[in-house]
Each structure stands twice: as C-alpha cells, then as structure tokens.
PDB file of C-alpha atoms in Angstrom:
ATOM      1  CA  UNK A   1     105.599  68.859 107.356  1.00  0.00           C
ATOM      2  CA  UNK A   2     105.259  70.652 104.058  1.00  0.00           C
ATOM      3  CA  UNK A   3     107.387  72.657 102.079  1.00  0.00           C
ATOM      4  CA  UNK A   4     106.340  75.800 100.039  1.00  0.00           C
ATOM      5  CA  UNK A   5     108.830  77.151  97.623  1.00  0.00           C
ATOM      6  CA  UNK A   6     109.191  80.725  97.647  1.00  0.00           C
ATOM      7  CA  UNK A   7     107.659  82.498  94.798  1.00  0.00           C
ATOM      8  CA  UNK A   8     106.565  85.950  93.159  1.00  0.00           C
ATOM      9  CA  UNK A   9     103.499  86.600  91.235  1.00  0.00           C
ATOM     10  CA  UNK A  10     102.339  89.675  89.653  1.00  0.00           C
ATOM     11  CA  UNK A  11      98.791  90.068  88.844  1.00  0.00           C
ATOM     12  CA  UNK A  12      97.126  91.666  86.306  1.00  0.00           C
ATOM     13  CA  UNK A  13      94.054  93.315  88.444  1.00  0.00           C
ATOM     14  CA  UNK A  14      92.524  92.644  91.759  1.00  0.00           C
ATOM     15  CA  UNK A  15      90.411  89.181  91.949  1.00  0.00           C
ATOM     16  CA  UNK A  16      88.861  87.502  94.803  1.00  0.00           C
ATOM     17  CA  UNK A  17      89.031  84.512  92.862  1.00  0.00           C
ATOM     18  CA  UNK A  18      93.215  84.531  92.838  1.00  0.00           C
ATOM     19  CA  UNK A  19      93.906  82.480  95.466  1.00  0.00           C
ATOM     20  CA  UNK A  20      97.366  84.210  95.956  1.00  0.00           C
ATOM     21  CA  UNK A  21      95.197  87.836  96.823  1.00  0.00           C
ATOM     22  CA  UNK A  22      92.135  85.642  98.702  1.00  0.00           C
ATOM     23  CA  UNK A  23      93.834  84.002 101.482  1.00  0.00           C
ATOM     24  CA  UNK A  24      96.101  84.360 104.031  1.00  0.00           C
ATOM     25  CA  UNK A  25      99.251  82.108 103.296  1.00  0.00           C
ATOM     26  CA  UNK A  26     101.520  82.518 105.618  1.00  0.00           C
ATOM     27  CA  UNK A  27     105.324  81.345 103.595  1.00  0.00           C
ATOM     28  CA  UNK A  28     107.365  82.855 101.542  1.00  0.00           C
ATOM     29  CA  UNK A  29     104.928  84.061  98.339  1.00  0.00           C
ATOM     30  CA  UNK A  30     104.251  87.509  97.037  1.00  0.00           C
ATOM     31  CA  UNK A  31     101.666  88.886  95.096  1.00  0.00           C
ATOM     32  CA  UNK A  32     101.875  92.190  93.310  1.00  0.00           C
ATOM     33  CA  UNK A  33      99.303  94.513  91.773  1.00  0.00           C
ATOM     34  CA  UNK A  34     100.072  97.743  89.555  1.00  0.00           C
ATOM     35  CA  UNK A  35      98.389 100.663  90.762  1.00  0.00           C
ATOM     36  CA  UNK A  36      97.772 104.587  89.944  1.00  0.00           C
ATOM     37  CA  UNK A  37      96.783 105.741  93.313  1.00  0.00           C
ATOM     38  CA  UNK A  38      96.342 104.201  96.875  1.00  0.00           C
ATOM     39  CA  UNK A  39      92.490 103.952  96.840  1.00  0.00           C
ATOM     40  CA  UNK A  40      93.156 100.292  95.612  1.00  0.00           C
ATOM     41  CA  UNK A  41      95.233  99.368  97.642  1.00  0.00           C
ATOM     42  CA  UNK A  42      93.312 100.406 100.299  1.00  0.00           C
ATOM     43  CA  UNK A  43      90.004  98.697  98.623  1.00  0.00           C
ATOM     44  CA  UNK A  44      91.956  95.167  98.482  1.00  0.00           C
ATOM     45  CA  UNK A  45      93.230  95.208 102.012  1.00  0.00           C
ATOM     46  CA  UNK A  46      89.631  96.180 103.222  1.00  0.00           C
ATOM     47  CA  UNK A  47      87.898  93.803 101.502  1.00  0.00           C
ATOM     48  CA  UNK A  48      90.031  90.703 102.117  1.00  0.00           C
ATOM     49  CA  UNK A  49      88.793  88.412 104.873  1.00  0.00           C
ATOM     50  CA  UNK A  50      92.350  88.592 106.995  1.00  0.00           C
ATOM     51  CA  UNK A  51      93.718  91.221 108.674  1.00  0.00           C
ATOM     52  CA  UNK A  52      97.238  90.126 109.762  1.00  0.00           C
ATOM     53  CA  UNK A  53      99.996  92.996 108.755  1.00  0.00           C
ATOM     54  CA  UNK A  54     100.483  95.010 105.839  1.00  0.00           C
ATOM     55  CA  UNK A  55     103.258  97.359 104.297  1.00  0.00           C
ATOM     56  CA  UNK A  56     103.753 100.619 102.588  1.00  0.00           C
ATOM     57  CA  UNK A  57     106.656 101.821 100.646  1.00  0.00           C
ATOM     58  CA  UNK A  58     106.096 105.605 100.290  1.00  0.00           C
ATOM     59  CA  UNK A  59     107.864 108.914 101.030  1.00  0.00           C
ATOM     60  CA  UNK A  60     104.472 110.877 100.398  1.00  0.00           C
ATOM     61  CA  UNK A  61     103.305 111.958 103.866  1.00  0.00           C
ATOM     62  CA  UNK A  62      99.604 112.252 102.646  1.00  0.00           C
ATOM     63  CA  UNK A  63      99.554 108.928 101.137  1.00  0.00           C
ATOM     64  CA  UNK A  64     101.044 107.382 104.129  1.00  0.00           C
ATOM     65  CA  UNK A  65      98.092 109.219 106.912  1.00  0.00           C
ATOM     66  CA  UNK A  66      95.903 107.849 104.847  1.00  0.00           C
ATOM     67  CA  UNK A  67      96.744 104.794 104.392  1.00  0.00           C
ATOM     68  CA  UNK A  68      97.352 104.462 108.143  1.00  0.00           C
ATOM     69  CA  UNK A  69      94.148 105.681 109.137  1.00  0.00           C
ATOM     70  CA  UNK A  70      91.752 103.930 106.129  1.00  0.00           C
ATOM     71  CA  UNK A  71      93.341  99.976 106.322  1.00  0.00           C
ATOM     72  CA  UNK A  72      91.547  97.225 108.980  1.00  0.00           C
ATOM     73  CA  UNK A  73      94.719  95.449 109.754  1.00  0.00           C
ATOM     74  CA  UNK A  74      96.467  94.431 112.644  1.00  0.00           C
ATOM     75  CA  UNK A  75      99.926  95.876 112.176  1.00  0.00           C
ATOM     76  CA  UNK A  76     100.890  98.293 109.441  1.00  0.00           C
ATOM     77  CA  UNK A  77     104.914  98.597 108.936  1.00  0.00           C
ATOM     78  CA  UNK A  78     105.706 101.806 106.582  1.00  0.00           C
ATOM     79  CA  UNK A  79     109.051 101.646 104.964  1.00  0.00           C
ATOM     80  CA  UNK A  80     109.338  98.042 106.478  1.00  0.00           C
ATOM     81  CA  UNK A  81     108.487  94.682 104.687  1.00  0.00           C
ATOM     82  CA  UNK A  82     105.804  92.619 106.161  1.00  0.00           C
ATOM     83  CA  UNK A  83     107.783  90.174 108.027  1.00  0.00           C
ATOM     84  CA  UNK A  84     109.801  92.797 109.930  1.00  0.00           C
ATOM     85  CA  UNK A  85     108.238  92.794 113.661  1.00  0.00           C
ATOM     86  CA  UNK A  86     109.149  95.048 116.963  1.00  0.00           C
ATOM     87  CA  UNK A  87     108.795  92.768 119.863  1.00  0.00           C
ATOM     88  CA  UNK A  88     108.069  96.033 121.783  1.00  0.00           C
ATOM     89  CA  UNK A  89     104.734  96.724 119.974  1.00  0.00           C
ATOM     90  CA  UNK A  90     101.603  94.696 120.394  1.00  0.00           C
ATOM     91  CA  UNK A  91     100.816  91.267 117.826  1.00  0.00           C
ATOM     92  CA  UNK A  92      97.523  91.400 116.893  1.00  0.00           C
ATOM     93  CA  UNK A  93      95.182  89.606 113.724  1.00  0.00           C
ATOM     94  CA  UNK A  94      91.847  91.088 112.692  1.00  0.00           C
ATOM     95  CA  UNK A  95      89.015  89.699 110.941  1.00  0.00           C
ATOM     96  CA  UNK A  96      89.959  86.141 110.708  1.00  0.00           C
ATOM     97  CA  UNK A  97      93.473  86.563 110.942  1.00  0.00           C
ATOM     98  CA  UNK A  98      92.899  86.699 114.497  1.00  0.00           C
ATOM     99  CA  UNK A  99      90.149  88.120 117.288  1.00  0.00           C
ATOM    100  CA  UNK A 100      91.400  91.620 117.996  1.00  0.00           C
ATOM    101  CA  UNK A 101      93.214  90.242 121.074  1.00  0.00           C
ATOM    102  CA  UNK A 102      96.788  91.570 121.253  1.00  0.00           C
ATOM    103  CA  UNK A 103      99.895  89.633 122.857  1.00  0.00           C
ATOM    104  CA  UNK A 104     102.888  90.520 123.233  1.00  0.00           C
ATOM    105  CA  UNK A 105     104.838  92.679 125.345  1.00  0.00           C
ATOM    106  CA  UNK A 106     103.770  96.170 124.409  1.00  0.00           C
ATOM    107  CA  UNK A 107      99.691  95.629 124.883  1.00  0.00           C
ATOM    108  CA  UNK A 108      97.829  98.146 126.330  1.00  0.00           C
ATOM    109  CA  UNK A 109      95.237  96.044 128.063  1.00  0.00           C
ATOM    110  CA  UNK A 110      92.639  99.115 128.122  1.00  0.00           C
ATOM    111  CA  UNK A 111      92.582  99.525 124.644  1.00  0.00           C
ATOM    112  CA  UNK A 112      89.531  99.223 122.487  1.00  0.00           C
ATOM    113  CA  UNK A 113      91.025  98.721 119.021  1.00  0.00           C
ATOM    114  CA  UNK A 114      94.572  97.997 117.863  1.00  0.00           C
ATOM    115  CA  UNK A 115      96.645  99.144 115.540  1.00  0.00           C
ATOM    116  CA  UNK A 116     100.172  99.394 115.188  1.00  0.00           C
ATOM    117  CA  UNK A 117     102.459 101.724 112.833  1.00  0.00           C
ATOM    118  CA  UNK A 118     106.152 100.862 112.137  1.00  0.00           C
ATOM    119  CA  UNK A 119     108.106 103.356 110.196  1.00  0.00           C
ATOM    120  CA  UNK A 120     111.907 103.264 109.189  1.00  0.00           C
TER     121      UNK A 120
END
C-alpha cells in the first residue's frame, strides 16, 4: 500500500484549484482557512463535490443552527473533530462521497434525507 504522511496546511483563501480544499483525501491532512464569519465556511462545504463529515468548533448557538441547517454533508460533529464517529448514529456520504444511503446501526430506513449532528 501507500503511505501518506500526516500534514497541516493553511491556506490563504478558498480555491477550487488547491487540491488539499478540492478533493476528498481521506488520511491524516488538514487544511485551514481564516475566516470573519461562517457564510464561508458554509460556501466551501456547499460547493465542494464530497459530502462526507464536517466539524464545527463554536460556543455561539446561532452560528451553530445555522450551520447545522445550511451544510449538504453527511454527518456534522459540533465540538467534535471529524474523525470522531458514534456507532449509534447512521454513516452516510453525499454528493460523491457517497449515494445518500445510510449504514450503520442507527438508520432510520423511512427516512428521506440524512443528516446527523454530534455535539460534545
């Protein structure tokens, strides 16, 4: 197999030409943008082809609801890096990340869309 060192890279401003904030690498890399409100945020998780999980660090209640309810992702852990995972709650990848099936065992099998919210 192949190896991928871990690594942390801070970018300047949103591109969808950086590969690190275009695809969906799934290994130990980090990308972080500076930001003034969560409208970008919001913009670059919406407008990125995968949909796996995504995290929030935030106290601010209103930030958080809207957060929650604006992002097209598949999990959403608040408080809770993106590699922390409740076996009780459903898996699920959007857009390409997956087909908006969920496994695991907390699905709801009558659901139309879903979305899961872990907070700590």
């Amino acid at each position: 197999g192949y190896f991928v060192s871990p690594s942390i890279h801070h970018a300047e401003s949103y591109s969808l030409k950086s590969h690190f904030l275009s695809n969906e690498i799934i290994g130990p890399n980090c990308t972080f943008i500076d930001y003034d409100d969560i409208e970008l945020p919001i913009e670059i998780i919406n407008n990125n082809e995968f949909g796996l999980v995504s995290s929030l660090f935030s106290n601010d209640g209103n930030v958080i609801e809207k957060f929650v309810s604006e992002i097209n992702v598949g999990r959403i852990n608040i408080n809770l890096p993106t590699t922390f995972s409740d076996k009780k709650m459903p898996e699920l990848g959007i857009k390409n990340s997956g087909n908006y099936r969920p496994r695991g065992s907390g699905i709801v099998s009558s659901c139309i869309y879903n979305q899961s919210v872990l907070r700590a």
